[in-house]
Amino acid sequence: MASSRRGIVRHELRAGLSHVLPLLYQVLSQTTCPESVSREALKCFSSWVQFGIPMLEDEGLIKLVIQALHREELFDIAVDALVNVFLHSDTHRYPACIMKLLPLILDTESLLNRVIQENDEEKCTGLFKLLVAIGENHSRLLVENTLLQSVNKINVLQLVNLILRCNNMPGYFSVDESCSDLPFSFWYVLQDDIISADPEHFRVYSETFRPIYARLVDVFLHKVQYPPDEQYLTWGAEEKEQFRCYRQDVSDTIMYAYNILRELLLGHLCTSLSLIIADPMQQNKWQMIEAILLAVEAVADSVDVSDEQYLPQVFALLPQIPFTNLKLITTALDTVGAYAEWINCHSSVLPGVIPLLLHGIGNPEVAPSATMALKDIVSDCQLQMKQFAFQILHPCQEALLNRQLASREQIRLMVCIGRVLATLEFDDIMASLNVILTPHVQQLQSYILEPLTGQSKVGIILKLNMLAMLCASLDVNSIHSEQQSEPQLLPPSNKPQPILIVLQQLLPLLKTVVSKWPNDNDVVKAVCEVLNKSLHVLLDAAALLVGDITDLVIHTYCTVSHSSLVELTKQLLLLFAGSESHKPTMMSLFSKMTERTLSLLNQDIEHHPDITEAFMILLAQLFKKHPELLDYKHCNLTGLFQCGISALGQAETPTVRNAASFLCEFIAQRCKRTETEAVVLKQGLVLLTRLLKAIGGEASRSLMNHMSDVLFMLNKHYYDHLSSWMMEFINQDGFPSPLAAKVNKEHFTRLILKERTHKRKLQEIVTEFTLLCRGLIGTDYAAATTSICL
């Protein structure tokens, strides 16, 4: 049904409320009304509520529905109807009526007590849904009614406490009960309304709701606790996953509670933790300790890095915790990682947390959290790592040699090693690298001697990824740049980047890998990742290796083409195309890369989307930053432009986006490189045809902005020629769509040629014309999706 028609129907149905609701009132008010009739009346009421409800006139009807909650046979329908009432946007117009009806809703507390005692979860869920619907949809009204001491304030606090009971349902979520997750959104909306109030009201609201949020936190500290291990082992995978998600939702809600409680929350958690640790009788209650640490972790993003009141106490208590359970250790590690930024400002706690992290990396069951936390610490606190370097490096090396860690943990440890090594002196770095890298290089060499099997391929890619992350993280120049802001430290060393020496030694091995398995995209990609990461760190310092890396790229790409090699070529060209000493090498690289790629894509561009995309990115960046390469006499500008046009017709959005970017840069070169003008003049009509086909319906509407960008550049730099090309399009029947008449195309052309300065306006013109070509003008679908496409 069209939107205009739907609006008329909705208006008529809304007008019918004045006839339907009084009839329903008559039916439900009859004490002798049969149960079946009452049920149908409630169903009818629930359906008509969607069109609005004049609460002042029909307050009596709502009261009858509330009374129906106490009738066993009508409960389900009545509660659904009331939820629909209080969730309707019209109810915000009747705040006095909401507050008048609230006591009637609260009178269901006795019913709630009974169904909880009877363990009737279905009715519990229904009542709590009703309470949460009122609280969540009318939170601001409820908050405002707590400003003054009144009956309304008492009712509001009773409602909030009933919602709190929902969070405090007995048992473990997902196993014993499934409704304690209902109020999560309510607590967020409530705190949002409180903290967004003006300062004077905020003070009153905070004093009123602070005790409730404090109780909420205590409830959560109980509800998130794991059961005993023997009981947890009996849970199914789905129950464990639901409980994990529940704990995450609790963490988010504790973070919202922090906005109300602030330091009181940290103080409460700190006090609770210290009391448990100090009491020998409670130290074995690891679940409570774990819950407290989970809450501490939850507020990490909200706590100011300058806090010195409670967090130092928490971290001082960490070494005293009896870590008797792996779940407790995992949460402690996650907590340490979450406070990496704070620890950077309070490095005195590092001696207490680093042993915990190092103990964790050797245990495969907690290694994911341990390696993640260690990575966060050595990244955020890198300048403080020098004093702990050898304490960290040896356990990391041992953990890697044990081969018990998953691939991700091993790669993460390499990042940690690189970060820590970067803080040392050059000689210490090289000595440590020799010890750490030798086993992994030897393992890589042994893989090379074997045929490529599934297992050896996994091993090769893992070792290459580990080397890549080491190269990315071992950047001594970044350390020196940070140290220069501290005048008391020594100036940076003039020694070479250690990664340069590492890469020099690795290059022969990398060449062997790609020469032996040039057809394996994953292996070649891993090799390119090592080189890309190294170039990103070395920058100009990689000049000594340009020749060797270029040879590797050209030889491999001409054998078997991979998109990762195109990406590596882009990195090389952007770094060294501007260097006079390397310009011939870069021109040769660009020429051979272009020749090979054009040959490949001209044959079958549809089957090489990854190479097409990477090549378009390379060309766009190169034409923008190093157009001097276009002076090379063998540069096939026409072939590049034609390739861009072909890429513009592909289905993949990234490919089209980057092709459009390249074509825009190419067209804009007219004022800088006259060689490009002849190409555009010769191929301009072909390009325009491709654009109009896409606009006419061959391409997704989500790509229209990219088409309009190219059209805008043509209009800006080749206005006279575009106007003549557009005339051919106007006179071609049925192009680009049978739905576009000649008068429509003439109007579109006038608008296009007129708009040479405002890109956004041109996008709107193209959007309107593409809707016309697709027969979508005026449809609901077009209205709903146009903003997304734009």
PDB file of C-alpha atoms in Angstrom, residues 552-685:
ATOM      1  CA  LEU A 552      61.098  -9.903  -5.688  1.00  0.00           C
ATOM      2  CA  VAL A 553      57.882  -8.057  -6.600  1.00  0.00           C
ATOM      3  CA  ILE A 554      58.488  -7.980 -10.348  1.00  0.00           C
ATOM      4  CA  HIS A 555      59.651 -11.585 -10.618  1.00  0.00           C
ATOM      5  CA  THR A 556      56.741 -12.937  -8.563  1.00  0.00           C
ATOM      6  CA  TYR A 557      54.050 -10.731 -10.111  1.00  0.00           C
ATOM      7  CA  CYS A 558      55.089 -11.597 -13.638  1.00  0.00           C
ATOM      8  CA  THR A 559      54.928 -15.267 -12.704  1.00  0.00           C
ATOM      9  CA  VAL A 560      51.615 -15.234 -10.826  1.00  0.00           C
ATOM     10  CA  SER A 561      49.784 -11.998 -10.068  1.00  0.00           C
ATOM     11  CA  HIS A 562      48.503 -11.337  -6.548  1.00  0.00           C
ATOM     12  CA  SER A 563      46.763  -8.269  -5.131  1.00  0.00           C
ATOM     13  CA  SER A 564      49.154  -8.248  -2.154  1.00  0.00           C
ATOM     14  CA  LEU A 565      52.026  -7.580  -4.558  1.00  0.00           C
ATOM     15  CA  VAL A 566      50.130  -4.624  -6.013  1.00  0.00           C
ATOM     16  CA  GLU A 567      49.664  -3.262  -2.485  1.00  0.00           C
ATOM     17  CA  LEU A 568      53.382  -3.697  -1.813  1.00  0.00           C
ATOM     18  CA  THR A 569      54.165  -1.908  -5.074  1.00  0.00           C
ATOM     19  CA  LYS A 570      52.003   1.010  -3.966  1.00  0.00           C
ATOM     20  CA  GLN A 571      53.990   1.258  -0.736  1.00  0.00           C
ATOM     21  CA  LEU A 572      57.294   1.247  -2.628  1.00  0.00           C
ATOM     22  CA  LEU A 573      56.160   3.846  -5.159  1.00  0.00           C
ATOM     23  CA  LEU A 574      54.774   6.209  -2.543  1.00  0.00           C
ATOM     24  CA  LEU A 575      57.988   5.985  -0.534  1.00  0.00           C
ATOM     25  CA  PHE A 576      60.595   6.202  -3.299  1.00  0.00           C
ATOM     26  CA  ALA A 577      59.022   7.585  -6.478  1.00  0.00           C
ATOM     27  CA  GLY A 578      60.074  11.074  -5.402  1.00  0.00           C
ATOM     28  CA  SER A 579      63.711  10.066  -4.898  1.00  0.00           C
ATOM     29  CA  GLU A 580      65.963  10.940  -7.826  1.00  0.00           C
ATOM     30  CA  SER A 581      68.302   8.047  -7.102  1.00  0.00           C
ATOM     31  CA  HIS A 582      65.452   5.524  -7.098  1.00  0.00           C
ATOM     32  CA  LYS A 583      63.252   7.089  -9.764  1.00  0.00           C
ATOM     33  CA  PRO A 584      64.488   4.824 -12.623  1.00  0.00           C
ATOM     34  CA  THR A 585      63.835   1.743 -10.481  1.00  0.00           C
ATOM     35  CA  MET A 586      60.389   2.999  -9.552  1.00  0.00           C
ATOM     36  CA  MET A 587      59.551   3.811 -13.163  1.00  0.00           C
ATOM     37  CA  SER A 588      60.618   0.343 -14.220  1.00  0.00           C
ATOM     38  CA  LEU A 589      58.531  -1.179 -11.425  1.00  0.00           C
ATOM     39  CA  PHE A 590      55.495   0.894 -12.381  1.00  0.00           C
ATOM     40  CA  SER A 591      55.893   0.082 -16.064  1.00  0.00           C
ATOM     41  CA  LYS A 592      56.168  -3.685 -15.566  1.00  0.00           C
ATOM     42  CA  MET A 593      53.389  -3.736 -12.976  1.00  0.00           C
ATOM     43  CA  THR A 594      51.147  -1.770 -15.353  1.00  0.00           C
ATOM     44  CA  GLU A 595      51.957  -3.906 -18.372  1.00  0.00           C
ATOM     45  CA  ARG A 596      51.288  -7.162 -16.535  1.00  0.00           C
ATOM     46  CA  THR A 597      48.103  -5.910 -14.849  1.00  0.00           C
ATOM     47  CA  LEU A 598      46.567  -4.449 -17.992  1.00  0.00           C
ATOM     48  CA  SER A 599      47.278  -7.673 -19.845  1.00  0.00           C
ATOM     49  CA  LEU A 600      45.594  -9.656 -17.083  1.00  0.00           C
ATOM     50  CA  LEU A 601      42.545  -7.420 -16.612  1.00  0.00           C
ATOM     51  CA  ASN A 602      41.925  -6.859 -20.311  1.00  0.00           C
ATOM     52  CA  GLN A 603      41.467 -10.597 -20.680  1.00  0.00           C
ATOM     53  CA  ASP A 604      39.145 -11.238 -17.718  1.00  0.00           C
ATOM     54  CA  ILE A 605      38.606  -8.383 -15.289  1.00  0.00           C
ATOM     55  CA  GLU A 606      35.529  -9.983 -13.656  1.00  0.00           C
ATOM     56  CA  HIS A 607      37.587 -12.841 -12.212  1.00  0.00           C
ATOM     57  CA  HIS A 608      40.205 -10.600 -10.597  1.00  0.00           C
ATOM     58  CA  PRO A 609      38.266  -8.215  -8.313  1.00  0.00           C
ATOM     59  CA  ASP A 610      41.017  -8.115  -5.673  1.00  0.00           C
ATOM     60  CA  ILE A 611      43.729  -7.184  -8.185  1.00  0.00           C
ATOM     61  CA  THR A 612      41.432  -4.651  -9.863  1.00  0.00           C
ATOM     62  CA  GLU A 613      40.680  -2.964  -6.560  1.00  0.00           C
ATOM     63  CA  ALA A 614      44.336  -2.900  -5.465  1.00  0.00           C
ATOM     64  CA  PHE A 615      45.411  -1.564  -8.872  1.00  0.00           C
ATOM     65  CA  MET A 616      42.823   1.215  -8.780  1.00  0.00           C
ATOM     66  CA  ILE A 617      44.004   2.224  -5.301  1.00  0.00           C
ATOM     67  CA  LEU A 618      47.592   2.271  -6.522  1.00  0.00           C
ATOM     68  CA  LEU A 619      46.731   4.427  -9.549  1.00  0.00           C
ATOM     69  CA  ALA A 620      44.611   6.880  -7.566  1.00  0.00           C
ATOM     70  CA  GLN A 621      47.356   7.379  -4.970  1.00  0.00           C
ATOM     71  CA  LEU A 622      50.103   7.593  -7.568  1.00  0.00           C
ATOM     72  CA  PHE A 623      48.330  10.079  -9.812  1.00  0.00           C
ATOM     73  CA  LYS A 624      47.617  12.222  -6.779  1.00  0.00           C
ATOM     74  CA  LYS A 625      51.040  12.162  -5.121  1.00  0.00           C
ATOM     75  CA  HIS A 626      53.546  11.278  -7.867  1.00  0.00           C
ATOM     76  CA  PRO A 627      52.157  12.294 -11.267  1.00  0.00           C
ATOM     77  CA  GLU A 628      55.746  12.760 -12.467  1.00  0.00           C
ATOM     78  CA  LEU A 629      55.800   9.051 -13.254  1.00  0.00           C
ATOM     79  CA  LEU A 630      53.416   9.860 -16.108  1.00  0.00           C
ATOM     80  CA  ASP A 631      56.343  11.427 -17.965  1.00  0.00           C
ATOM     81  CA  TYR A 632      57.724   7.988 -18.597  1.00  0.00           C
ATOM     82  CA  LYS A 633      57.563   7.511 -22.358  1.00  0.00           C
ATOM     83  CA  HIS A 634      56.286   3.950 -22.176  1.00  0.00           C
ATOM     84  CA  CYS A 635      53.452   4.727 -19.742  1.00  0.00           C
ATOM     85  CA  ASN A 636      50.248   3.403 -21.310  1.00  0.00           C
ATOM     86  CA  LEU A 637      47.890   6.202 -20.242  1.00  0.00           C
ATOM     87  CA  THR A 638      45.138   5.075 -22.596  1.00  0.00           C
ATOM     88  CA  GLY A 639      45.292   1.542 -21.244  1.00  0.00           C
ATOM     89  CA  LEU A 640      45.138   2.796 -17.659  1.00  0.00           C
ATOM     90  CA  PHE A 641      42.133   5.004 -18.415  1.00  0.00           C
ATOM     91  CA  GLN A 642      40.314   2.192 -20.198  1.00  0.00           C
ATOM     92  CA  CYS A 643      41.039  -0.123 -17.282  1.00  0.00           C
ATOM     93  CA  GLY A 644      39.521   2.448 -14.938  1.00  0.00           C
ATOM     94  CA  ILE A 645      36.383   2.586 -17.109  1.00  0.00           C
ATOM     95  CA  SER A 646      36.104  -1.208 -17.034  1.00  0.00           C
ATOM     96  CA  ALA A 647      36.594  -1.254 -13.250  1.00  0.00           C
ATOM     97  CA  LEU A 648      33.804   1.302 -12.940  1.00  0.00           C
ATOM     98  CA  GLY A 649      31.425  -1.327 -14.309  1.00  0.00           C
ATOM     99  CA  GLN A 650      32.234  -4.001 -11.742  1.00  0.00           C
ATOM    100  CA  ALA A 651      29.847  -5.102  -9.018  1.00  0.00           C
ATOM    101  CA  GLU A 652      32.147  -4.717  -5.993  1.00  0.00           C
ATOM    102  CA  THR A 653      31.654  -1.401  -4.189  1.00  0.00           C
ATOM    103  CA  PRO A 654      35.331  -0.955  -3.115  1.00  0.00           C
ATOM    104  CA  THR A 655      36.472  -1.539  -6.703  1.00  0.00           C
ATOM    105  CA  VAL A 656      34.017   1.011  -8.102  1.00  0.00           C
ATOM    106  CA  ARG A 657      34.860   3.538  -5.389  1.00  0.00           C
ATOM    107  CA  ASN A 658      38.584   3.329  -6.073  1.00  0.00           C
ATOM    108  CA  ALA A 659      38.097   3.274  -9.848  1.00  0.00           C
ATOM    109  CA  ALA A 660      36.085   6.487  -9.553  1.00  0.00           C
ATOM    110  CA  SER A 661      38.814   7.992  -7.391  1.00  0.00           C
ATOM    111  CA  PHE A 662      41.471   7.120  -9.993  1.00  0.00           C
ATOM    112  CA  LEU A 663      39.415   8.483 -12.893  1.00  0.00           C
ATOM    113  CA  CYS A 664      38.779  11.725 -11.000  1.00  0.00           C
ATOM    114  CA  GLU A 665      42.514  12.138 -10.386  1.00  0.00           C
ATOM    115  CA  PHE A 666      43.269  11.326 -14.026  1.00  0.00           C
ATOM    116  CA  ILE A 667      40.737  13.876 -15.313  1.00  0.00           C
ATOM    117  CA  ALA A 668      42.040  16.521 -12.891  1.00  0.00           C
ATOM    118  CA  GLN A 669      45.570  16.150 -14.331  1.00  0.00           C
ATOM    119  CA  ARG A 670      44.551  18.175 -17.423  1.00  0.00           C
ATOM    120  CA  CYS A 671      45.990  21.357 -15.987  1.00  0.00           C
ATOM    121  CA  LYS A 672      49.244  19.621 -14.936  1.00  0.00           C
ATOM    122  CA  ARG A 673      49.903  16.906 -17.519  1.00  0.00           C
ATOM    123  CA  THR A 674      48.831  17.627 -21.068  1.00  0.00           C
ATOM    124  CA  GLU A 675      49.351  13.973 -22.009  1.00  0.00           C
ATOM    125  CA  THR A 676      46.184  13.072 -20.106  1.00  0.00           C
ATOM    126  CA  GLU A 677      44.017  15.486 -22.136  1.00  0.00           C
ATOM    127  CA  ALA A 678      44.324  13.547 -25.371  1.00  0.00           C
ATOM    128  CA  VAL A 679      43.330  10.354 -23.583  1.00  0.00           C
ATOM    129  CA  VAL A 680      40.237  11.901 -22.009  1.00  0.00           C
ATOM    130  CA  LEU A 681      39.156  13.508 -25.274  1.00  0.00           C
ATOM    131  CA  LYS A 682      39.493  10.184 -27.082  1.00  0.00           C
ATOM    132  CA  GLN A 683      37.883   8.043 -24.377  1.00  0.00           C
ATOM    133  CA  GLY A 684      35.508  10.591 -22.854  1.00  0.00           C
ATOM    134  CA  LEU A 685      32.423   9.384 -24.687  1.00  0.00           C
TER     135      LEU A 685
END
